[in-house]
Amino acid sequence: MIRKKKDYQSIFYILFTLLVLYLLSPELSSIAKEEPVKPNKKLVVIDAGHGGKDTGASGVSGLTEKGITLKLALILRDMLIKKPNLNVLLTRTENIDIAPEKRVSLANSKSADIFLSLHVNGSFDPAQKGIEIYYYSEENLELFLQASPGQTLSPKAESEETSTLISTWNEAQNAFIPKSLKLAKILDDNLRKLQDLEVRGIRPAPLYVLTGTTMPSLVIEAGFVTNTAEESALARDEYLKAIASKIADGIGEYFEE
Ligand SMILES: [Zn+2]
């Protein structure tokens, strides 16, 4: 009888351990699991902005951009891989530093069909809030610099030799601007279906991570971590899931058209 009780206890401990492992598994699997590639399918590269020493913007409660973008990227990946026509690749699945050029060259070398770089905004004005979508463009540069002083822009040439290289790099995205804009409009329409969420619209900007990509590419700024209400919303998985599901719907629609 005592022995049976011990057996019962050890089964309980095994089940308890399995439960703990299951609860931890979204974190573990995101690092360990490479999704099997579905042939002849579209490839979406999702870039979780910042990482490692580069925390990005942060809010008063200590929530960081690098953490939010990684969580959102993992949620979005899990939604997109359920679609039969899509493969998904993340530029990072851990808290690590990656240079913007590496994020771009990964998307280019894998011949991605879409490149989405996820970010969260920061502002000196705590009243600023809402989601916005950026596509690559040199227009409105001055306005953009005034509104977003901390952004990493495409590199400027320091000599004539580097000038040709950099302009070739800068021009790579130009051919894809119409398609980037088309994708931006679809995503913007879908995000507007969410209630209690301000959608600020689609904006052009010469962002570094959009420079040099050879496919439709966007930066999504998924809210302002410097706005206290949005910071507490961005800390909730349900909120990130709501945003991710609209982005996933939009990507599905983009490939259907
Ligand atoms: Zn950012």
PDB file of C-alpha atoms and ligand atoms in Angstrom:
ATOM      1  CA  MET A   1       0.000   0.000   0.000  1.00  0.00           C
ATOM      2  CA  ILE A   2       2.842   2.366   0.956  1.00  0.00           C
ATOM      3  CA  ARG A   3       4.716   1.423  -2.227  1.00  0.00           C
ATOM      4  CA  LYS A   4       1.660   2.166  -4.301  1.00  0.00           C
ATOM      5  CA  LYS A   5       1.446   5.547  -2.683  1.00  0.00           C
ATOM      6  CA  LYS A   6       5.095   6.189  -3.612  1.00  0.00           C
ATOM      7  CA  ASP A   7       4.399   5.147  -7.198  1.00  0.00           C
ATOM      8  CA  TYR A   8       1.482   7.482  -7.241  1.00  0.00           C
ATOM      9  CA  GLN A   9       3.702  10.267  -5.930  1.00  0.00           C
ATOM     10  CA  SER A  10       6.385   9.698  -8.547  1.00  0.00           C
ATOM     11  CA  ILE A  11       3.759   9.714 -11.304  1.00  0.00           C
ATOM     12  CA  PHE A  12       2.530  13.001  -9.875  1.00  0.00           C
ATOM     13  CA  TYR A  13       6.069  14.443  -9.973  1.00  0.00           C
ATOM     14  CA  ILE A  14       6.562  13.284 -13.570  1.00  0.00           C
ATOM     15  CA  LEU A  15       3.261  14.852 -14.607  1.00  0.00           C
ATOM     16  CA  PHE A  16       4.133  18.028 -12.724  1.00  0.00           C
ATOM     17  CA  THR A  17       7.523  18.209 -14.467  1.00  0.00           C
ATOM     18  CA  LEU A  18       5.860  17.670 -17.844  1.00  0.00           C
ATOM     19  CA  LEU A  19       3.378  20.439 -17.080  1.00  0.00           C
ATOM     20  CA  VAL A  20       6.200  22.846 -16.184  1.00  0.00           C
ATOM     21  CA  LEU A  21       8.058  21.901 -19.392  1.00  0.00           C
ATOM     22  CA  TYR A  22       4.869  22.393 -21.402  1.00  0.00           C
ATOM     23  CA  LEU A  23       4.341  25.839 -19.884  1.00  0.00           C
ATOM     24  CA  LEU A  24       7.925  26.791 -20.738  1.00  0.00           C
ATOM     25  CA  SER A  25       7.804  25.252 -24.195  1.00  0.00           C
ATOM     26  CA  PRO A  26       6.857  28.355 -26.254  1.00  0.00           C
ATOM     27  CA  GLU A  27      10.194  29.903 -25.190  1.00  0.00           C
ATOM     28  CA  LEU A  28      12.215  26.713 -25.675  1.00  0.00           C
ATOM     29  CA  SER A  29      10.686  25.731 -28.992  1.00  0.00           C
ATOM     30  CA  SER A  30      11.216  29.211 -30.418  1.00  0.00           C
ATOM     31  CA  ILE A  31      14.937  28.762 -29.997  1.00  0.00           C
ATOM     32  CA  ALA A  32      15.267  25.116 -30.940  1.00  0.00           C
ATOM     33  CA  LYS A  33      12.679  24.595 -33.670  1.00  0.00           C
ATOM     34  CA  GLU A  34      13.335  25.342 -37.322  1.00  0.00           C
ATOM     35  CA  GLU A  35      10.125  24.986 -39.260  1.00  0.00           C
ATOM     36  CA  PRO A  36      10.209  22.395 -42.051  1.00  0.00           C
ATOM     37  CA  VAL A  37      10.261  24.218 -45.375  1.00  0.00           C
ATOM     38  CA  LYS A  38       7.150  23.824 -47.509  1.00  0.00           C
ATOM     39  CA  PRO A  39       8.300  23.777 -51.163  1.00  0.00           C
ATOM     40  CA  ASN A  40       6.878  26.278 -53.688  1.00  0.00           C
ATOM     41  CA  LYS A  41       5.410  28.426 -50.964  1.00  0.00           C
ATOM     42  CA  LYS A  42       5.841  32.114 -50.247  1.00  0.00           C
ATOM     43  CA  LEU A  43       8.482  33.044 -47.713  1.00  0.00           C
ATOM     44  CA  VAL A  44       7.817  35.716 -45.100  1.00  0.00           C
ATOM     45  CA  VAL A  45      10.848  36.972 -43.186  1.00  0.00           C
ATOM     46  CA  ILE A  46       9.884  38.535 -39.861  1.00  0.00           C
ATOM     47  CA  ASP A  47      12.445  40.733 -38.211  1.00  0.00           C
ATOM     48  CA  ALA A  48      12.112  41.357 -34.472  1.00  0.00           C
ATOM     49  CA  GLY A  49      13.677  44.814 -34.193  1.00  0.00           C
ATOM     50  CA  HIS A  50      16.669  45.471 -31.905  1.00  0.00           C
ATOM     51  CA  GLY A  51      17.943  42.799 -29.455  1.00  0.00           C
ATOM     52  CA  GLY A  52      20.913  42.126 -27.220  1.00  0.00           C
ATOM     53  CA  LYS A  53      22.621  45.329 -26.067  1.00  0.00           C
ATOM     54  CA  ASP A  54      20.315  47.325 -28.337  1.00  0.00           C
ATOM     55  CA  THR A  55      17.130  47.563 -26.276  1.00  0.00           C
ATOM     56  CA  GLY A  56      15.392  50.096 -28.514  1.00  0.00           C
ATOM     57  CA  ALA A  57      12.761  52.304 -26.901  1.00  0.00           C
ATOM     58  CA  SER A  58      11.615  51.620 -23.359  1.00  0.00           C
ATOM     59  CA  GLY A  59       8.705  52.619 -21.183  1.00  0.00           C
ATOM     60  CA  VAL A  60       8.412  53.856 -17.614  1.00  0.00           C
ATOM     61  CA  SER A  61       7.628  50.371 -16.288  1.00  0.00           C
ATOM     62  CA  GLY A  62      10.806  49.061 -17.920  1.00  0.00           C
ATOM     63  CA  LEU A  63       9.161  47.297 -20.859  1.00  0.00           C
ATOM     64  CA  THR A  64      11.650  47.278 -23.764  1.00  0.00           C
ATOM     65  CA  GLU A  65      11.141  47.458 -27.498  1.00  0.00           C
ATOM     66  CA  LYS A  66      13.491  44.489 -28.097  1.00  0.00           C
ATOM     67  CA  GLY A  67      11.351  42.295 -25.818  1.00  0.00           C
ATOM     68  CA  ILE A  68       8.013  43.341 -27.311  1.00  0.00           C
ATOM     69  CA  THR A  69       9.212  42.872 -30.893  1.00  0.00           C
ATOM     70  CA  LEU A  70      10.510  39.365 -30.165  1.00  0.00           C
ATOM     71  CA  LYS A  71       7.250  38.328 -28.498  1.00  0.00           C
ATOM     72  CA  LEU A  72       5.206  39.785 -31.344  1.00  0.00           C
ATOM     73  CA  ALA A  73       7.448  38.097 -33.957  1.00  0.00           C
ATOM     74  CA  LEU A  74       7.045  34.686 -32.293  1.00  0.00           C
ATOM     75  CA  ILE A  75       3.267  35.088 -32.032  1.00  0.00           C
ATOM     76  CA  LEU A  76       3.044  36.204 -35.663  1.00  0.00           C
ATOM     77  CA  ARG A  77       5.230  33.311 -36.822  1.00  0.00           C
ATOM     78  CA  ASP A  78       3.008  30.803 -35.009  1.00  0.00           C
ATOM     79  CA  MET A  79      -0.035  32.271 -36.768  1.00  0.00           C
ATOM     80  CA  LEU A  80       1.553  32.413 -40.234  1.00  0.00           C
ATOM     81  CA  ILE A  81       2.949  28.866 -40.248  1.00  0.00           C
ATOM     82  CA  LYS A  82      -0.613  27.560 -39.886  1.00  0.00           C
ATOM     83  CA  LYS A  83      -1.331  28.933 -43.361  1.00  0.00           C
ATOM     84  CA  PRO A  84      -0.642  26.198 -45.926  1.00  0.00           C
ATOM     85  CA  ASN A  85       0.943  28.515 -48.510  1.00  0.00           C
ATOM     86  CA  LEU A  86       3.525  30.200 -46.287  1.00  0.00           C
ATOM     87  CA  ASN A  87       7.002  29.568 -44.954  1.00  0.00           C
ATOM     88  CA  VAL A  88       8.256  31.816 -42.190  1.00  0.00           C
ATOM     89  CA  LEU A  89      11.756  32.748 -41.127  1.00  0.00           C
ATOM     90  CA  LEU A  90      12.711  34.942 -38.178  1.00  0.00           C
ATOM     91  CA  THR A  91      15.876  37.055 -38.176  1.00  0.00           C
ATOM     92  CA  ARG A  92      16.199  36.295 -34.467  1.00  0.00           C
ATOM     93  CA  THR A  93      14.422  34.065 -31.962  1.00  0.00           C
ATOM     94  CA  GLU A  94      16.536  35.126 -29.005  1.00  0.00           C
ATOM     95  CA  ASN A  95      17.714  38.255 -27.263  1.00  0.00           C
ATOM     96  CA  ILE A  96      20.778  38.836 -29.474  1.00  0.00           C
ATOM     97  CA  ASP A  97      22.394  41.699 -31.364  1.00  0.00           C
ATOM     98  CA  ILE A  98      22.014  41.650 -35.142  1.00  0.00           C
ATOM     99  CA  ALA A  99      23.190  44.452 -37.435  1.00  0.00           C
ATOM    100  CA  PRO A 100      20.536  45.889 -39.803  1.00  0.00           C
ATOM    101  CA  GLU A 101      22.558  44.751 -42.859  1.00  0.00           C
ATOM    102  CA  LYS A 102      22.471  41.161 -41.621  1.00  0.00           C
ATOM    103  CA  ARG A 103      18.693  41.266 -41.252  1.00  0.00           C
ATOM    104  CA  VAL A 104      18.432  42.569 -44.808  1.00  0.00           C
ATOM    105  CA  SER A 105      20.942  40.128 -46.272  1.00  0.00           C
ATOM    106  CA  LEU A 106      19.138  37.181 -44.649  1.00  0.00           C
ATOM    107  CA  ALA A 107      15.891  38.193 -46.376  1.00  0.00           C
ATOM    108  CA  ASN A 108      17.720  38.767 -49.685  1.00  0.00           C
ATOM    109  CA  SER A 109      19.733  35.528 -49.572  1.00  0.00           C
ATOM    110  CA  LYS A 110      16.610  33.467 -48.831  1.00  0.00           C
ATOM    111  CA  SER A 111      14.714  35.257 -51.644  1.00  0.00           C
ATOM    112  CA  ALA A 112      11.943  36.213 -49.239  1.00  0.00           C
ATOM    113  CA  ASP A 113       8.630  37.335 -50.750  1.00  0.00           C
ATOM    114  CA  ILE A 114       7.943  39.748 -47.885  1.00  0.00           C
ATOM    115  CA  PHE A 115      10.183  41.360 -45.269  1.00  0.00           C
ATOM    116  CA  LEU A 116       8.479  42.741 -42.164  1.00  0.00           C
ATOM    117  CA  SER A 117      10.526  44.480 -39.497  1.00  0.00           C
ATOM    118  CA  LEU A 118       8.653  44.816 -36.212  1.00  0.00           C
ATOM    119  CA  HIS A 119       9.314  47.785 -33.948  1.00  0.00           C
ATOM    120  CA  VAL A 120       7.732  49.815 -31.185  1.00  0.00           C
ATOM    121  CA  ASN A 121       7.829  53.586 -31.130  1.00  0.00           C
ATOM    122  CA  GLY A 122       9.242  55.922 -28.521  1.00  0.00           C
ATOM    123  CA  SER A 123       8.572  59.631 -28.167  1.00  0.00           C
ATOM    124  CA  PHE A 124       9.524  62.459 -25.822  1.00  0.00           C
ATOM    125  CA  ASP A 125       5.817  63.321 -25.893  1.00  0.00           C
ATOM    126  CA  PRO A 126       4.004  60.728 -23.725  1.00  0.00           C
ATOM    127  CA  ALA A 127       0.679  61.561 -25.412  1.00  0.00           C
ATOM    128  CA  GLN A 128       1.837  60.044 -28.732  1.00  0.00           C
ATOM    129  CA  LYS A 129       0.230  56.661 -29.373  1.00  0.00           C
ATOM    130  CA  GLY A 130      -0.903  54.278 -32.102  1.00  0.00           C
ATOM    131  CA  ILE A 131       0.393  51.945 -34.766  1.00  0.00           C
ATOM    132  CA  GLU A 132       2.107  53.119 -37.914  1.00  0.00           C
ATOM    133  CA  ILE A 133       3.529  51.441 -40.986  1.00  0.00           C
ATOM    134  CA  TYR A 134       6.621  52.628 -42.854  1.00  0.00           C
ATOM    135  CA  TYR A 135       7.745  51.912 -46.373  1.00  0.00           C
ATOM    136  CA  TYR A 136      11.109  52.927 -47.835  1.00  0.00           C
ATOM    137  CA  SER A 137      11.344  56.345 -49.359  1.00  0.00           C
ATOM    138  CA  GLU A 138      13.661  59.331 -49.294  1.00  0.00           C
ATOM    139  CA  GLU A 139      10.703  61.734 -49.418  1.00  0.00           C
ATOM    140  CA  ASN A 140       9.651  63.580 -46.259  1.00  0.00           C
ATOM    141  CA  LEU A 141      13.136  63.013 -44.842  1.00  0.00           C
ATOM    142  CA  GLU A 142      13.276  66.332 -42.949  1.00  0.00           C
ATOM    143  CA  LEU A 143       9.815  65.896 -41.438  1.00  0.00           C
ATOM    144  CA  PHE A 144      10.669  62.350 -40.460  1.00  0.00           C
ATOM    145  CA  LEU A 145      13.907  63.357 -38.724  1.00  0.00           C
ATOM    146  CA  GLN A 146      12.036  65.965 -36.680  1.00  0.00           C
ATOM    147  CA  ALA A 147       9.360  63.469 -35.619  1.00  0.00           C
ATOM    148  CA  SER A 148      11.636  60.473 -34.929  1.00  0.00           C
ATOM    149  CA  PRO A 149      15.072  61.674 -33.815  1.00  0.00           C
ATOM    150  CA  GLY A 150      16.334  58.244 -32.702  1.00  0.00           C
ATOM    151  CA  GLN A 151      15.766  56.302 -35.939  1.00  0.00           C
ATOM    152  CA  THR A 152      18.554  54.561 -37.824  1.00  0.00           C
ATOM    153  CA  LEU A 153      18.518  55.883 -41.363  1.00  0.00           C
ATOM    154  CA  SER A 154      20.153  54.550 -44.477  1.00  0.00           C
ATOM    155  CA  PRO A 155      23.907  55.290 -44.584  1.00  0.00           C
ATOM    156  CA  LYS A 156      25.295  58.370 -46.267  1.00  0.00           C
ATOM    157  CA  ALA A 157      28.349  58.141 -48.455  1.00  0.00           C
ATOM    158  CA  GLU A 158      31.613  59.289 -46.892  1.00  0.00           C
ATOM    159  CA  SER A 159      33.671  59.101 -50.080  1.00  0.00           C
ATOM    160  CA  GLU A 160      33.078  58.798 -53.821  1.00  0.00           C
ATOM    161  CA  GLU A 161      34.021  55.123 -53.778  1.00  0.00           C
ATOM    162  CA  THR A 162      31.469  54.210 -51.125  1.00  0.00           C
ATOM    163  CA  SER A 163      28.924  56.499 -52.770  1.00  0.00           C
ATOM    164  CA  THR A 164      28.329  54.129 -55.716  1.00  0.00           C
ATOM    165  CA  LEU A 165      28.048  51.129 -53.417  1.00  0.00           C
ATOM    166  CA  ILE A 166      25.646  52.876 -51.098  1.00  0.00           C
ATOM    167  CA  SER A 167      23.475  54.272 -53.859  1.00  0.00           C
ATOM    168  CA  THR A 168      23.183  50.789 -55.411  1.00  0.00           C
ATOM    169  CA  TRP A 169      22.187  49.512 -51.978  1.00  0.00           C
ATOM    170  CA  ASN A 170      19.717  52.393 -51.479  1.00  0.00           C
ATOM    171  CA  GLU A 171      18.179  51.881 -54.887  1.00  0.00           C
ATOM    172  CA  ALA A 172      17.517  48.175 -54.309  1.00  0.00           C
ATOM    173  CA  GLN A 173      14.212  48.828 -52.537  1.00  0.00           C
ATOM    174  CA  ASN A 174      13.026  51.480 -55.021  1.00  0.00           C
ATOM    175  CA  ALA A 175      11.755  48.866 -57.493  1.00  0.00           C
ATOM    176  CA  PHE A 176       9.615  47.312 -54.768  1.00  0.00           C
ATOM    177  CA  ILE A 177       8.038  50.484 -53.386  1.00  0.00           C
ATOM    178  CA  PRO A 178       4.688  50.004 -55.229  1.00  0.00           C
ATOM    179  CA  LYS A 179       4.344  46.471 -53.845  1.00  0.00           C
ATOM    180  CA  SER A 180       5.489  47.559 -50.382  1.00  0.00           C
ATOM    181  CA  LEU A 181       2.817  50.251 -50.483  1.00  0.00           C
ATOM    182  CA  LYS A 182       0.180  47.745 -51.600  1.00  0.00           C
ATOM    183  CA  LEU A 183       1.064  45.479 -48.660  1.00  0.00           C
ATOM    184  CA  ALA A 184       1.079  48.484 -46.301  1.00  0.00           C
ATOM    185  CA  LYS A 185      -2.470  49.416 -47.379  1.00  0.00           C
ATOM    186  CA  ILE A 186      -3.750  45.885 -46.820  1.00  0.00           C
ATOM    187  CA  LEU A 187      -2.147  45.703 -43.370  1.00  0.00           C
ATOM    188  CA  ASP A 188      -3.413  49.177 -42.470  1.00  0.00           C
ATOM    189  CA  ASP A 189      -6.982  48.201 -43.496  1.00  0.00           C
ATOM    190  CA  ASN A 190      -6.809  45.060 -41.375  1.00  0.00           C
ATOM    191  CA  LEU A 191      -5.368  46.831 -38.314  1.00  0.00           C
ATOM    192  CA  ARG A 192      -8.208  49.384 -38.515  1.00  0.00           C
ATOM    193  CA  LYS A 193     -10.629  46.531 -37.770  1.00  0.00           C
ATOM    194  CA  LEU A 194      -9.260  46.402 -34.218  1.00  0.00           C
ATOM    195  CA  GLN A 195     -11.201  48.392 -31.642  1.00  0.00           C
ATOM    196  CA  ASP A 196      -9.530  50.606 -29.015  1.00  0.00           C
ATOM    197  CA  LEU A 197      -6.433  50.983 -31.135  1.00  0.00           C
ATOM    198  CA  GLU A 198      -5.256  54.085 -32.947  1.00  0.00           C
ATOM    199  CA  VAL A 199      -3.926  53.473 -36.447  1.00  0.00           C
ATOM    200  CA  ARG A 200      -1.752  56.411 -37.469  1.00  0.00           C
ATOM    201  CA  GLY A 201      -1.407  55.402 -41.086  1.00  0.00           C
ATOM    202  CA  ILE A 202       1.251  54.663 -43.680  1.00  0.00           C
ATOM    203  CA  ARG A 203       4.389  56.784 -43.873  1.00  0.00           C
ATOM    204  CA  PRO A 204       7.447  56.962 -46.126  1.00  0.00           C
ATOM    205  CA  ALA A 205      10.887  56.949 -44.487  1.00  0.00           C
ATOM    206  CA  PRO A 206      14.457  56.026 -45.455  1.00  0.00           C
ATOM    207  CA  LEU A 207      14.821  53.521 -42.594  1.00  0.00           C
ATOM    208  CA  TYR A 208      18.073  51.584 -42.604  1.00  0.00           C
ATOM    209  CA  VAL A 209      16.460  48.161 -42.225  1.00  0.00           C
ATOM    210  CA  LEU A 210      14.337  48.793 -45.346  1.00  0.00           C
ATOM    211  CA  THR A 211      17.332  49.873 -47.386  1.00  0.00           C
ATOM    212  CA  GLY A 212      18.698  47.220 -49.685  1.00  0.00           C
ATOM    213  CA  THR A 213      15.895  44.671 -49.422  1.00  0.00           C
ATOM    214  CA  THR A 214      14.915  43.126 -52.747  1.00  0.00           C
ATOM    215  CA  MET A 215      11.291  42.327 -51.921  1.00  0.00           C
ATOM    216  CA  PRO A 216       8.256  44.237 -50.599  1.00  0.00           C
ATOM    217  CA  SER A 217       9.388  45.441 -47.174  1.00  0.00           C
ATOM    218  CA  LEU A 218       7.794  47.317 -44.305  1.00  0.00           C
ATOM    219  CA  VAL A 219       8.501  48.475 -40.789  1.00  0.00           C
ATOM    220  CA  ILE A 220       5.556  48.174 -38.414  1.00  0.00           C
ATOM    221  CA  GLU A 221       5.753  50.359 -35.323  1.00  0.00           C
ATOM    222  CA  ALA A 222       3.256  48.507 -33.149  1.00  0.00           C
ATOM    223  CA  GLY A 223       2.529  51.311 -30.688  1.00  0.00           C
ATOM    224  CA  PHE A 224       4.318  53.732 -28.366  1.00  0.00           C
ATOM    225  CA  VAL A 225       6.021  52.173 -25.365  1.00  0.00           C
ATOM    226  CA  THR A 226       6.420  55.719 -24.012  1.00  0.00           C
ATOM    227  CA  ASN A 227       2.638  56.088 -23.703  1.00  0.00           C
ATOM    228  CA  THR A 228       1.611  54.540 -20.363  1.00  0.00           C
ATOM    229  CA  ALA A 229      -1.690  53.110 -21.624  1.00  0.00           C
ATOM    230  CA  GLU A 230      -0.038  51.564 -24.682  1.00  0.00           C
ATOM    231  CA  GLU A 231       2.883  50.300 -22.632  1.00  0.00           C
ATOM    232  CA  SER A 232       0.566  48.313 -20.364  1.00  0.00           C
ATOM    233  CA  ALA A 233      -1.360  47.051 -23.418  1.00  0.00           C
ATOM    234  CA  LEU A 234       1.888  45.974 -25.136  1.00  0.00           C
ATOM    235  CA  ALA A 235       2.795  43.979 -22.017  1.00  0.00           C
ATOM    236  CA  ARG A 236      -0.261  41.756 -22.546  1.00  0.00           C
ATOM    237  CA  ASP A 237      -0.069  38.692 -24.813  1.00  0.00           C
ATOM    238  CA  GLU A 238      -3.726  39.118 -25.793  1.00  0.00           C
ATOM    239  CA  TYR A 239      -3.021  42.579 -27.163  1.00  0.00           C
ATOM    240  CA  LEU A 240      -0.011  41.361 -29.163  1.00  0.00           C
ATOM    241  CA  LYS A 241      -2.095  38.439 -30.456  1.00  0.00           C
ATOM    242  CA  ALA A 242      -4.817  40.817 -31.648  1.00  0.00           C
ATOM    243  CA  ILE A 243      -2.257  42.871 -33.595  1.00  0.00           C
ATOM    244  CA  ALA A 244      -0.494  39.766 -34.951  1.00  0.00           C
ATOM    245  CA  SER A 245      -3.762  38.226 -36.154  1.00  0.00           C
ATOM    246  CA  LYS A 246      -4.596  41.320 -38.237  1.00  0.00           C
ATOM    247  CA  ILE A 247      -1.078  41.358 -39.711  1.00  0.00           C
ATOM    248  CA  ALA A 248      -1.393  37.631 -40.489  1.00  0.00           C
ATOM    249  CA  ASP A 249      -4.798  38.180 -42.143  1.00  0.00           C
ATOM    250  CA  GLY A 250      -3.295  41.005 -44.211  1.00  0.00           C
ATOM    251  CA  ILE A 251      -0.347  38.902 -45.378  1.00  0.00           C
ATOM    252  CA  GLY A 252      -2.766  36.131 -46.388  1.00  0.00           C
ATOM    253  CA  GLU A 253      -4.834  38.650 -48.370  1.00  0.00           C
ATOM    254  CA  TYR A 254      -1.740  40.126 -50.056  1.00  0.00           C
ATOM    255  CA  PHE A 255      -0.758  36.754 -51.511  1.00  0.00           C
ATOM    256  CA  GLU A 256      -4.332  35.959 -52.583  1.00  0.00           C
ATOM    257  CA  GLU A 257      -4.556  39.043 -54.809  1.00  0.00           C
TER     258      GLU A 257
HETATM  259 ZN    ZN B   1      12.899  50.250 -33.299  1.00  0.00          ZN
END
